Short mmCIF file of C-alpha atoms and ligand atoms in Angstrom, two decimals:
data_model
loop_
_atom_site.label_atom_id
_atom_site.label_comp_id
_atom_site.label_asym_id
_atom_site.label_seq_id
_atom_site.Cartn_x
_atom_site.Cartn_y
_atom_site.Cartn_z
CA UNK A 26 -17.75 69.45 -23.45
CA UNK A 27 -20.50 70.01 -20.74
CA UNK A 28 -22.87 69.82 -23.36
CA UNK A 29 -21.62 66.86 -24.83
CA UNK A 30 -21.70 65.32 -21.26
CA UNK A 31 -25.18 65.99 -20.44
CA UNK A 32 -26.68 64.47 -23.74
CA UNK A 33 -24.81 61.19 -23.22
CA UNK A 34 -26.02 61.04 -19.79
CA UNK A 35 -29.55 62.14 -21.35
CA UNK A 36 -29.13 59.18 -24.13
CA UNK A 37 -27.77 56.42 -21.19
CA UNK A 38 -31.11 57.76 -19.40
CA UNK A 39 -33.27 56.94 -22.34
CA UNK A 40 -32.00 53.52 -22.81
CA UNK A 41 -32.66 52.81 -19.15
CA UNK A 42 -36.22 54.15 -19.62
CA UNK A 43 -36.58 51.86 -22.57
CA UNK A 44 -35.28 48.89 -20.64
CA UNK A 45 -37.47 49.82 -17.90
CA UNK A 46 -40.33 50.08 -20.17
CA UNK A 47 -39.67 46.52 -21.34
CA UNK A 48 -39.27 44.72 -18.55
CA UNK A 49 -42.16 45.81 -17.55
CA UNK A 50 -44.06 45.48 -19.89
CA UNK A 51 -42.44 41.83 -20.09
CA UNK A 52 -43.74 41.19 -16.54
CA UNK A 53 -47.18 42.54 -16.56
CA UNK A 54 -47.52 40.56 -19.91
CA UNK A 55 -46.17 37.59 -18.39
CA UNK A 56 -48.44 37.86 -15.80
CA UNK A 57 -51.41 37.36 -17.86
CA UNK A 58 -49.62 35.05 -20.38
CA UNK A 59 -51.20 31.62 -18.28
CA UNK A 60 -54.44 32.95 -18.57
CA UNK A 61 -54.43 34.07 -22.24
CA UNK A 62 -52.90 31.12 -23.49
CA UNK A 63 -49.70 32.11 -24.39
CA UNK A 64 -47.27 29.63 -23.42
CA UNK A 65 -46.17 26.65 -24.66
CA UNK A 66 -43.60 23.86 -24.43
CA UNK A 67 -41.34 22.39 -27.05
CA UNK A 68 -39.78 19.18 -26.17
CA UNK A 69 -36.28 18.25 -27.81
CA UNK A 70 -35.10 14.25 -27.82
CA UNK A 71 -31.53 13.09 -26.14
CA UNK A 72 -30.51 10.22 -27.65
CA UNK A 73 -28.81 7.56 -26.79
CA UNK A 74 -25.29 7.52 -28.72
CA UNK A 75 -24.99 3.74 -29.76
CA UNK A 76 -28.91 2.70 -30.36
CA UNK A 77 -30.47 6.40 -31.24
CA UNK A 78 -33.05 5.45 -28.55
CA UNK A 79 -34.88 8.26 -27.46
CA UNK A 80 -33.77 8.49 -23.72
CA UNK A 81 -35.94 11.31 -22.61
CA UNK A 82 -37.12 15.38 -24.01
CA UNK A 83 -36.20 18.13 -22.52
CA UNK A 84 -38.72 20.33 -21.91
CA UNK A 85 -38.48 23.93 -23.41
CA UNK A 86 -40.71 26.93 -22.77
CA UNK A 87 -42.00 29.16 -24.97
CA UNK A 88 -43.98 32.59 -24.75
CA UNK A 89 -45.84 34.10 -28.50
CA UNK A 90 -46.38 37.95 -26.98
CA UNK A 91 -48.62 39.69 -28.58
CA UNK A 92 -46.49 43.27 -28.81
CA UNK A 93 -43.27 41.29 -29.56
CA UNK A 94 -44.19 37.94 -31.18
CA UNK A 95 -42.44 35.06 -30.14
CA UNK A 96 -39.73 36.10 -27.14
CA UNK A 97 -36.90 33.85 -26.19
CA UNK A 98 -36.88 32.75 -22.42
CA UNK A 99 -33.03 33.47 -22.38
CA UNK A 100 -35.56 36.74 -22.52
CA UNK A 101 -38.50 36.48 -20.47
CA UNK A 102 -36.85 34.44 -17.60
CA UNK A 103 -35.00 36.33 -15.98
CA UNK A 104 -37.47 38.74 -15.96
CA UNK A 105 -39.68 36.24 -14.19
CA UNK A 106 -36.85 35.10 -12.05
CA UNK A 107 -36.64 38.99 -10.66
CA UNK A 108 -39.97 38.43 -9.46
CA UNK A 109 -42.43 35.44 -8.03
CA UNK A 110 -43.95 34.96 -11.49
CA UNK A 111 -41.08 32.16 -12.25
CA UNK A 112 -42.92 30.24 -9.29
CA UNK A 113 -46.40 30.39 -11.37
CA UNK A 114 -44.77 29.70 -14.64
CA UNK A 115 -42.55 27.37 -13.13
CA UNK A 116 -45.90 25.27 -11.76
CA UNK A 117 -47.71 25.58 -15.27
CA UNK A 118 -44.26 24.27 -16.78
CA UNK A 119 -44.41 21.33 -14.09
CA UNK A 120 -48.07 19.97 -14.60
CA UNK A 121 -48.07 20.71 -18.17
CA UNK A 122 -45.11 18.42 -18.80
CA UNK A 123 -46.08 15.76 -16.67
CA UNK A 124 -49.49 15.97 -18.61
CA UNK A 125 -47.49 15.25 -21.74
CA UNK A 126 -45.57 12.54 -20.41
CA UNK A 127 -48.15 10.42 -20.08
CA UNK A 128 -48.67 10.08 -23.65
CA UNK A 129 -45.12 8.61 -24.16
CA UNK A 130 -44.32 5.13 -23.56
CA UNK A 131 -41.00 4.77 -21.49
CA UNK A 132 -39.07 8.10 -21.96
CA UNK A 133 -38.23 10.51 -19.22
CA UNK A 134 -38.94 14.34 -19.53
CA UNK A 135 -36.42 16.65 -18.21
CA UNK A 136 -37.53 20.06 -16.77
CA UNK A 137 -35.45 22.99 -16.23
CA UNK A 138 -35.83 24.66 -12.91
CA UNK A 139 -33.81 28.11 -12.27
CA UNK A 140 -32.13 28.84 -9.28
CA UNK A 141 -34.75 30.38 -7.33
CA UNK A 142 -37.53 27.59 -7.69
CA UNK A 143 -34.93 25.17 -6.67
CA UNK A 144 -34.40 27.22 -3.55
CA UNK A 145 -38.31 27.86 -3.09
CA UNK A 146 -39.71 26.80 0.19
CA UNK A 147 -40.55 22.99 0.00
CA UNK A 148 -39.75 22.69 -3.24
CA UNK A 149 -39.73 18.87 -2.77
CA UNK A 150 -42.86 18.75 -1.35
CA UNK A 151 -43.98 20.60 -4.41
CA UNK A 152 -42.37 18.85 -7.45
CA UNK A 153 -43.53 15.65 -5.68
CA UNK A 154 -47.25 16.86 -4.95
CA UNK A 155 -46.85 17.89 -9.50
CA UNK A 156 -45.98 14.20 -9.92
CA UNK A 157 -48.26 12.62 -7.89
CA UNK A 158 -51.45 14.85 -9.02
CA UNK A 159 -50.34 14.15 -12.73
CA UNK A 160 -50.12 10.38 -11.52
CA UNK A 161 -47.00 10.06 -13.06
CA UNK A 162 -43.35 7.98 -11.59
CA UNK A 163 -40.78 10.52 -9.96
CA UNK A 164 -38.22 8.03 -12.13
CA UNK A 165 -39.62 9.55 -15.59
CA UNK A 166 -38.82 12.50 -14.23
CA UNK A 167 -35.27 14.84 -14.61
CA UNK A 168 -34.95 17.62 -12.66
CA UNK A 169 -32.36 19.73 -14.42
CA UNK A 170 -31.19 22.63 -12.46
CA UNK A 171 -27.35 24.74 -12.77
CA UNK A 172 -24.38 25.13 -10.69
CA UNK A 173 -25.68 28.07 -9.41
CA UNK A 174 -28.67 26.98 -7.73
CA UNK A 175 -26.57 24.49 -5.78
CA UNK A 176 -23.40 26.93 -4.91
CA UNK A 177 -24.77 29.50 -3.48
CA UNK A 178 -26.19 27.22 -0.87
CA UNK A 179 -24.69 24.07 -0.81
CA UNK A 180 -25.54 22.41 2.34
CA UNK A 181 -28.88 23.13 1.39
CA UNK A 182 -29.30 22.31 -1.90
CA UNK A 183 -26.89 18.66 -1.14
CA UNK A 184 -29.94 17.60 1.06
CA UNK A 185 -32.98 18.81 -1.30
CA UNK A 186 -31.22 16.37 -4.01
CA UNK A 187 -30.59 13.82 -1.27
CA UNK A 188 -34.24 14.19 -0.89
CA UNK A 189 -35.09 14.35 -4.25
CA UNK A 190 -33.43 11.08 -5.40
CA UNK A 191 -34.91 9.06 -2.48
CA UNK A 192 -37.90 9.53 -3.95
CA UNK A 193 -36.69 8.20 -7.31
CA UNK A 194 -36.10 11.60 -9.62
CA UNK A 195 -33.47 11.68 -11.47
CA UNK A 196 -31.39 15.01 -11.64
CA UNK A 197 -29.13 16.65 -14.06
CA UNK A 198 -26.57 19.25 -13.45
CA UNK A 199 -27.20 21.81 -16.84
CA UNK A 200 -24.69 23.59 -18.51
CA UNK A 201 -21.81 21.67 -16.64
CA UNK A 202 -18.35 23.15 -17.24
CA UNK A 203 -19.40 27.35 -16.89
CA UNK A 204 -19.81 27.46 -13.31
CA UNK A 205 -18.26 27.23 -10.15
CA UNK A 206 -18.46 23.50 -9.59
CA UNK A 207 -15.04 21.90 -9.04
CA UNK A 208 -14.92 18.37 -9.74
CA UNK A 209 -14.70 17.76 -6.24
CA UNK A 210 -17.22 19.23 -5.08
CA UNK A 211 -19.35 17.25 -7.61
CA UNK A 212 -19.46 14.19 -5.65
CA UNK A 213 -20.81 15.54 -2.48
CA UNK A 214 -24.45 16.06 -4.35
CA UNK A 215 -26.91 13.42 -5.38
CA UNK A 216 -26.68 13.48 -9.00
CA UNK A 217 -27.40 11.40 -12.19
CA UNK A 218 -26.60 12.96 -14.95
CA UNK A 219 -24.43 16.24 -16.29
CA UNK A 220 -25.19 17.92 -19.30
CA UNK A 221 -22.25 19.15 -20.80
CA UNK A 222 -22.36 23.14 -21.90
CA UNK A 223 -22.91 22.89 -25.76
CA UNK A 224 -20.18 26.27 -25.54
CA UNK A 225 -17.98 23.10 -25.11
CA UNK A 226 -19.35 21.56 -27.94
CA UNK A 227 -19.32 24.01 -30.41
CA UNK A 228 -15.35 24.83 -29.62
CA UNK A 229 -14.32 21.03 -29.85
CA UNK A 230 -13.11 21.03 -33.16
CA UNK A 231 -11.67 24.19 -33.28
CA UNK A 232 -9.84 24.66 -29.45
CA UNK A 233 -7.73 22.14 -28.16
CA UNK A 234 -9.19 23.61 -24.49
CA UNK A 235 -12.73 22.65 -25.65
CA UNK A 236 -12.25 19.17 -26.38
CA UNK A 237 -9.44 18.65 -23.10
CA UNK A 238 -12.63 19.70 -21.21
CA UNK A 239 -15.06 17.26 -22.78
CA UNK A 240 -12.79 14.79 -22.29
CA UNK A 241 -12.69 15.22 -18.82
CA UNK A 242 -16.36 15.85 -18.38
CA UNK A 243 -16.69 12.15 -19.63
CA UNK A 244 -14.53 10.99 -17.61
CA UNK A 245 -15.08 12.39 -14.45
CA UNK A 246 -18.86 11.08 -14.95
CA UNK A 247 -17.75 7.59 -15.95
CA UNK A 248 -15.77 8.05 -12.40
CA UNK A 249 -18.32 9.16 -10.83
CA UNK A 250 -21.04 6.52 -12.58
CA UNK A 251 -22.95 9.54 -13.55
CA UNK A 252 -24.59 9.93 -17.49
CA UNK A 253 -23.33 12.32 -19.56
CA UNK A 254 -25.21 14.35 -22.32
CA UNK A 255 -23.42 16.02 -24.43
CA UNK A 256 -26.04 19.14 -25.71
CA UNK A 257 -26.02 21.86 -28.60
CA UNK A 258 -24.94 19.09 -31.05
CA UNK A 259 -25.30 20.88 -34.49
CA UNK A 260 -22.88 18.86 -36.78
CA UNK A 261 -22.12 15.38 -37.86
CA UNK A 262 -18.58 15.84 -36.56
CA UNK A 263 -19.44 16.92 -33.59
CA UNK A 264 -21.51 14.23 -33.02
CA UNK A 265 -18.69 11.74 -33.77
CA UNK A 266 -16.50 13.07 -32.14
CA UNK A 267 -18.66 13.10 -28.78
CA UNK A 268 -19.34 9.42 -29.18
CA UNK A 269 -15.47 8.58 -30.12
CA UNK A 270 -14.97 10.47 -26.67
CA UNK A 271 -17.94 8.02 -24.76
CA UNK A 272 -20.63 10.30 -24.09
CA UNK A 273 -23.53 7.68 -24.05
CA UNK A 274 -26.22 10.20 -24.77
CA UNK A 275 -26.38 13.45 -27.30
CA UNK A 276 -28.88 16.47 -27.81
CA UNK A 277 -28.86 19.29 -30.36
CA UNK A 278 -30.73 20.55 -33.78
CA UNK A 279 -28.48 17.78 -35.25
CA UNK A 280 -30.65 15.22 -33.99
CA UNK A 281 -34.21 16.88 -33.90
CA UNK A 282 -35.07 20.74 -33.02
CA UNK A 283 -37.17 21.44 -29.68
CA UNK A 284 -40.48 20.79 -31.53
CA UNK A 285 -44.21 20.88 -30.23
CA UNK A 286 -45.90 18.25 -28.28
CA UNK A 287 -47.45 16.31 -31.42
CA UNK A 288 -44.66 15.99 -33.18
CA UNK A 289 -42.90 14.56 -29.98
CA UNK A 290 -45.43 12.23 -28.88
CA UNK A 291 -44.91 10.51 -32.59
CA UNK A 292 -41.12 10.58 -31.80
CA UNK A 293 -41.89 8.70 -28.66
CA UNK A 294 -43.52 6.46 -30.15
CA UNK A 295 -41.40 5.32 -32.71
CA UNK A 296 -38.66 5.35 -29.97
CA UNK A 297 -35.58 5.99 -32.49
CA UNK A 298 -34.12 9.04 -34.16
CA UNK A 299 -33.39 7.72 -37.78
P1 LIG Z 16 -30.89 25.33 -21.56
O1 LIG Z 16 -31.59 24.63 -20.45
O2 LIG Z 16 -29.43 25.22 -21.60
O3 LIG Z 16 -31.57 24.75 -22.88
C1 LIG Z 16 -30.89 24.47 -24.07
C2 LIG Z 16 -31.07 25.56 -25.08
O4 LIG Z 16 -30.30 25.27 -26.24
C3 LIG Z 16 -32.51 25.70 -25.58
O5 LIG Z 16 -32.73 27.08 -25.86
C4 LIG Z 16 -32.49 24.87 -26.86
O6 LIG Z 16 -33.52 25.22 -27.77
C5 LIG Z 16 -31.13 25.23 -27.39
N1 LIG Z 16 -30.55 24.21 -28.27
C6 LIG Z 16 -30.84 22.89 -28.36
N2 LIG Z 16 -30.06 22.29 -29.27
C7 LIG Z 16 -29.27 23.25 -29.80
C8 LIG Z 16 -28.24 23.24 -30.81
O7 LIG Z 16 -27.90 22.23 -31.41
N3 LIG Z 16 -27.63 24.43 -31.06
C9 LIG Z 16 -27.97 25.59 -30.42
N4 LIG Z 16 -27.34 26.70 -30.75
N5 LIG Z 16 -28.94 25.61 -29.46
C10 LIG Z 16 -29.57 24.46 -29.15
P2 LIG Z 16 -34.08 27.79 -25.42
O8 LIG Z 16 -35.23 26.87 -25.64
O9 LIG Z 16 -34.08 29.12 -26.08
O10 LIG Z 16 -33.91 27.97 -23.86
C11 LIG Z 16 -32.93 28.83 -23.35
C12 LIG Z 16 -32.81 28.69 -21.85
O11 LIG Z 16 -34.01 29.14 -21.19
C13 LIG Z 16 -32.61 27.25 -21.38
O12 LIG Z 16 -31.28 26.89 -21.56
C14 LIG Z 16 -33.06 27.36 -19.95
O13 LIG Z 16 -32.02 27.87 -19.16
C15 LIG Z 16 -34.17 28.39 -20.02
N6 LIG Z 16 -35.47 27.69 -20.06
C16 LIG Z 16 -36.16 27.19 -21.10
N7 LIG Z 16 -37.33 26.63 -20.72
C17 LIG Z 16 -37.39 26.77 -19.36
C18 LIG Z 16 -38.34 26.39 -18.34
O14 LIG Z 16 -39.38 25.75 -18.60
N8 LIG Z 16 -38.04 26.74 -17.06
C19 LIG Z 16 -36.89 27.40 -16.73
N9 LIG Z 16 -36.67 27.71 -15.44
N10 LIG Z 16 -35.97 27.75 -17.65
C20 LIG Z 16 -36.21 27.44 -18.95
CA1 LIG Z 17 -31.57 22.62 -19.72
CA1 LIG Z 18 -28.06 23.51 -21.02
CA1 LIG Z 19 -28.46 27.49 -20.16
#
């Protein structure tokens, strides 16, 4: 038995070696990543429920590493959240969207920024120094960012979106439903927009809880006056059933797939998802 013992401690030590090993190796890559041209963005439309307008992408990063091919960021950024790289990728994400933006002629781009780059010193002063550089209006802009990087601070974080839409952004609250957020507490921040948790989505037709909580996600924003997007829309049911329960704007791979920069910039200029 003492045997037995010390080779599944010896096994659990391996794995922790090997997970170690790869988030290391995940952070020195990502360090050089910038430089070596590794990154990317993939911008996926949200469309407007009753026109198919294209409203605004949302910007999505992507990393091709060379020892592991093409990594997820579900992946790499937490890694980079762990340590200040998520600052430097966070400021190539910034001007490299607002570059692209440019090229479209009314839509908004919506950027994801984790909890710690909302929380980063000045971060207002920063997104609005990105926006000015790129020459671009704060009002094409969506700053999506979770319940968690408003929670854990909330005085805080109520002012920097305060701050944020005096200066026109627009701001969405991502993944809405799987935090901490009462509904409440929702109307105490400067908000626009909540993005309904696609985990919502994808239960609707199946759990009665799923679609009792989309139904009060819409409702609380119409309340509110805030848009709702419903996101992760895979299937032509879903996406009827979303609109039956008034979310004015939809996302998912049943619309278009997070696809590169080209292929957007055609999709913004046609305007419509046929
Ligand atoms: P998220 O912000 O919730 O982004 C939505 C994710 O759902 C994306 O995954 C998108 O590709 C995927 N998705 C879109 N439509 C569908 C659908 O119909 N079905 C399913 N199953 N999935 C769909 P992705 O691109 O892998 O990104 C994962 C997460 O990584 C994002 O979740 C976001 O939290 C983070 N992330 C991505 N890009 C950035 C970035 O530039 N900065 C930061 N801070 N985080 C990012
Ligand atoms: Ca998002
Ligand atoms: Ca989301
Ligand atoms: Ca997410």
């Amino acid at each position: 038995a003492k045997r037995a013992g010390r080779g599944q401690v010896r096994v659990f030590d391996e794995e922790m070696d090997e997970n170690v090993r790869f988030r290391r190796r995940v952070e020195g890559g990502l360090g050089e990543a910038i430089a070596r041209g590794e990154l990317s963005l993939v911008y996926q439309p949200i469309v407007a429920r009753d026109t198919m307008a294209i409203a605004g992408f949302e910007a999505l990063l992507r990393w091709e590493t060379a020892d592991y091919g093409r990594l997820s960021p579900t992946i790499f950024i937490p890694v980079a959240e762990e340590s200040n790289l998520i600052h430097e990728l966070g400021d190539w994400v910034l001007a490299e969207a607002l570059a692209e933006l440019k090229a479209w002629p009314d839509q908004y781009v919506s950027i994801n920024f984790s909890p710690r780059q909302f929380r980063r010193q000045n971060f207002v002063g920063h997104v609005m120094e990105g926006v000015e550089r790129a020459g671009v209006s704060p009002s094409r802009v969506q700053i999506e960012i979770t319940e968690s990087a408003i929670f854990a601070d909330a005085e805080r974080a109520a002012e920097t979106l305060y701050r944020l839409r005096d200066l026109g952004f627009r701001i969405a609250l991502d993944d809405f439903g799987t935090g901490y957020s009462s509904l409440y507490n929702i109307r105490t921040f400067a908000l626009d927009c909540l993005k309904i948790d696609r985990s919502f989505i994808d239960g609707m037709g199946r759990e009665r809880e799923s679609a009792a909580i989309v139904h009060s996600i819409i409702h609380l924003g119409r309340a509110l006056g805030l848009e709702v997007i419903g996101e992760g829309v895979e299937t032509d049911a879903q996406a009827q059933a979303l609109r039956i329960a008034g979310a004015a704007y939809l996302q998912g791979y049943y619309f278009s797939l997070p696809v590169p920069a080209t292929h957007a910039r055609e999709m913004a200029l046609a305007g419509l998802i046929d």
